[in-house]
Coordinates of C-alpha atoms in Angstrom, one line a residue:
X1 CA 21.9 -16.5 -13.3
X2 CA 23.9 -13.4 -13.2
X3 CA 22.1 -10.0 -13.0
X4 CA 24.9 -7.2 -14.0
X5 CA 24.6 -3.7 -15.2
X6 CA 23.8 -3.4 -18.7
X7 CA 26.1 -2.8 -21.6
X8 CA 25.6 -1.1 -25.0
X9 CA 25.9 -4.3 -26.7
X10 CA 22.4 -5.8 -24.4
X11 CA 20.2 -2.8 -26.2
X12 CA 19.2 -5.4 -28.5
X13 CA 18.0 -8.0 -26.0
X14 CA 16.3 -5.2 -24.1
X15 CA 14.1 -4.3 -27.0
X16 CA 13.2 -7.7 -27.6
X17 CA 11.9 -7.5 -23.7
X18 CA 10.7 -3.9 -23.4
X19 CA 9.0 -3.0 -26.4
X20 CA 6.3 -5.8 -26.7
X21 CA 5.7 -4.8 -23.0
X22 CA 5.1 -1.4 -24.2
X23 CA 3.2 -2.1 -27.1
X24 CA 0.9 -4.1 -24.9
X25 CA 0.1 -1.1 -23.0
X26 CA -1.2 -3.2 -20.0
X27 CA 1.5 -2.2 -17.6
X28 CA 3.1 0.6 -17.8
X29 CA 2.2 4.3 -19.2
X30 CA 4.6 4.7 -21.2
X31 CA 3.3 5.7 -24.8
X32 CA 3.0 2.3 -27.0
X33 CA 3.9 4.3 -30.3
X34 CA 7.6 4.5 -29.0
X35 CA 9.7 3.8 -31.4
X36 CA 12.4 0.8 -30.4
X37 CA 15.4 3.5 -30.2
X38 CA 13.4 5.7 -28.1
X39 CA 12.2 3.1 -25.5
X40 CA 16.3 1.6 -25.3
X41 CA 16.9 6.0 -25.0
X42 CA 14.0 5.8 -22.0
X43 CA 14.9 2.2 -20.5
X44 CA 19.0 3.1 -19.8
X45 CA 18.8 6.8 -19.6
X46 CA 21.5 9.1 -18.1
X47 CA 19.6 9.6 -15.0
X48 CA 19.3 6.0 -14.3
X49 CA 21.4 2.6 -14.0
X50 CA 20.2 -0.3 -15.7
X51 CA 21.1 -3.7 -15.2
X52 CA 20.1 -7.4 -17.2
X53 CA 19.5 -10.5 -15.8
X54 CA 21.6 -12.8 -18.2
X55 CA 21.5 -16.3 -17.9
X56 CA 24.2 -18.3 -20.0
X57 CA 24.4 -15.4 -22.0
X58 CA 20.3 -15.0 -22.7
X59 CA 19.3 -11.6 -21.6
X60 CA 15.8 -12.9 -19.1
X61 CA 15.3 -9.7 -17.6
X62 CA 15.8 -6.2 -17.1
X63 CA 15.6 -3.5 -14.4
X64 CA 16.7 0.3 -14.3
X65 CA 17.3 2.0 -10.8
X66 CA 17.3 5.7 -10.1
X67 CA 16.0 8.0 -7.6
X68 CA 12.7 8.8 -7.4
X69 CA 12.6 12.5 -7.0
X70 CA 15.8 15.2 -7.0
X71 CA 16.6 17.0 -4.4
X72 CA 14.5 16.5 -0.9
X73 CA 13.3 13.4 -2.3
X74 CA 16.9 11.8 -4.0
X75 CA 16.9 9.8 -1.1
X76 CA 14.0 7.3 -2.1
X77 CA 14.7 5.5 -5.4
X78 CA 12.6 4.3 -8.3
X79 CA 12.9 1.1 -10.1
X80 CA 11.2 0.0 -13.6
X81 CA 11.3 -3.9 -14.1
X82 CA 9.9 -6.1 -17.0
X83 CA 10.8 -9.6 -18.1
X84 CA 10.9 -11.5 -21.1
X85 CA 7.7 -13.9 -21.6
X86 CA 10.3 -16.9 -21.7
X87 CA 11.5 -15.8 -17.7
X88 CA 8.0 -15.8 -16.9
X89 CA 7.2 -18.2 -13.3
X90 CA 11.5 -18.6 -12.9
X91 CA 12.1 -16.1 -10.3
X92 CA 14.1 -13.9 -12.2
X93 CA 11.7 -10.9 -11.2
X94 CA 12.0 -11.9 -7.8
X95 CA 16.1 -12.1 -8.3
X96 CA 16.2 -8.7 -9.5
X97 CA 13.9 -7.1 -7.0
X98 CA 16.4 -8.1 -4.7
X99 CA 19.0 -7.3 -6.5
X100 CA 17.9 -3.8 -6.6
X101 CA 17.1 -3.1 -2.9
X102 CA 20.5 -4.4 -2.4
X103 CA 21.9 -1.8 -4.9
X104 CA 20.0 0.9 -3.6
X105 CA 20.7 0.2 -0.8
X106 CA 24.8 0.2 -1.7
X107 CA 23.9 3.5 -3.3
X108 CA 22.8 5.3 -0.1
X109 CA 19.0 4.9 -0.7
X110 CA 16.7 4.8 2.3
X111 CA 13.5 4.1 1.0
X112 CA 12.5 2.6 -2.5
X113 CA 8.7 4.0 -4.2
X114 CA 6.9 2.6 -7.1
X115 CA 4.6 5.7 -8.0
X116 CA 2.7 3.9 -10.8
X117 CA 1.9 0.4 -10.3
X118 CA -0.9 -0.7 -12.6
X119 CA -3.3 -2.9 -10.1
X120 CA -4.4 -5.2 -12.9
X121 CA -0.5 -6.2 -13.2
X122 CA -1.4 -9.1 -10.0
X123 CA 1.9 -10.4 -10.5
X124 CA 4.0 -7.2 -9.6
X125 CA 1.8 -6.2 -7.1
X126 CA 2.2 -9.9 -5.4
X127 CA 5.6 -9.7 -6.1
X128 CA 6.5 -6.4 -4.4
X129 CA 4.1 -7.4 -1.1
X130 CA 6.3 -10.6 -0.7
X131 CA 9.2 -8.3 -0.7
X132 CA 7.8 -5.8 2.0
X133 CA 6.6 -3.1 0.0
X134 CA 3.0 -1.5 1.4
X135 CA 0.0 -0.2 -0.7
X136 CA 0.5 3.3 0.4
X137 CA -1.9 4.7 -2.3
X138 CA -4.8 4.2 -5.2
X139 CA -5.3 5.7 -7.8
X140 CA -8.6 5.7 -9.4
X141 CA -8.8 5.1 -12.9
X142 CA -6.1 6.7 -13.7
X143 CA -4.7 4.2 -16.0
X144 CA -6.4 3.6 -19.1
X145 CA -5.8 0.0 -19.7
X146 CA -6.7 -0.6 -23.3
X147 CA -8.9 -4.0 -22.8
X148 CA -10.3 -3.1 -19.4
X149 CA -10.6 0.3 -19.3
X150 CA -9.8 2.7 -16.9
X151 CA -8.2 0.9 -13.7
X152 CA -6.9 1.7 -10.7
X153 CA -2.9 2.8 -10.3
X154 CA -1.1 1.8 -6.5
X155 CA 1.3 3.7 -5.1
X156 CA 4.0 1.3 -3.3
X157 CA 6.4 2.3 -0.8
X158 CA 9.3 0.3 1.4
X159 CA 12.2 1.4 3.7
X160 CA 15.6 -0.2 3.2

C-alpha cells in the first residue's frame, strides 16, 4: 500500500469514501445534506493537504492534514481521516495515522489535536490511544448522533 498526496483525478474515489460517511452522520459534524462537490471542496481544501491510501490503484483511504489553528496555534495540526467500508479491520487507518504524524512532523508541527472526536466512534478513539494521543477533553452532548442522540465529543491531543 502506498499512501500519497491526492490528485484531482482521486476526487472521485474520495466521494465514494467521504460522502456515505457523511450521510451517515455518526462521525463527524459535518452537515449530511452536503452535496458530493461540496464535501470533495471541504475534504482537499486550500488550507489543507490531503493524501489517499491507494492500494494497487484502489483508493482504501483518505486523510487531509492542516494546522489546527492560525497564528499562535499554527504550530499544532489537525487531521480528518475516514476509510472506505472495504479497508475496514486492514490497518490502513492505522497506516495513515502514522503517515500523518510523520508528515506533520516533516512540516514543522509540534503537536497534533483532534478537537471533535465523536466518543461513540470506538474505533478512532482506540485507534488514536494506541498511537499516544490523550483524552484531554469531553464534551457533553455536544454531538447529536442521529440514532443515539446527543453523545459526548473528546478532545484529543499528542506531542510529536
Amino acid at each position: 500500500m502506498e499512501i500519497r498526496a491526492a490528485r484531482t483525478s482521486d476526487h472521485e474515489a474520495i466521494t465514494r469514501i467521504i460522502v456515505p460517511t457523511i450521510r451517515a452522520g455518526e462521525t463527524y459534524a459535518l452537515d449530511p445534506g452536503l452535496s458530493e462537490a461540496e464535501a470533495v471542496a471541504y475534504w482537499t481544501g486550500a488550507d489543507r493537504e490531503t493524501f489517499v491510501a491507494d492500494q494497487d490503484g484502489v483508493v482504501l483511504g483518505t486523510y487531509y492534514l492542516r494546522a489546527n489553528q492560525a497564528g499562535g496555534g499554527a504550530h499544532v495540526a489537525n487531521c480528518g481521516f475516514m476509510t472506505g467500508p472495504e479497508a475496514a479491520g486492514r490497518g490502513i487507518g492505522r497506516a495513515m495515522g502514522v503517515h500523518a504524524l510523520d508528515r506533520a512532523r516533516e512540516r514543522g508541527f509540534t503537536a497534533m489535536q483532534f478537537n471533535f472526536v465523536v466518543s461513540t466512534n470506538f474505533r478512532a478513539v482506540k485507534l488514536w490511544q494506541s498511537l499516544g494521543f490523550d483524552l484531554v477533553g469531553r464534551l457533553p452532548g455536544a454531538f447529536r448522533h442521529p440514532r443515539l442522540g446527543d453523545v459526548d465529543a473528546l478532545v484529543m491531543f499528542r506531542t510529536l
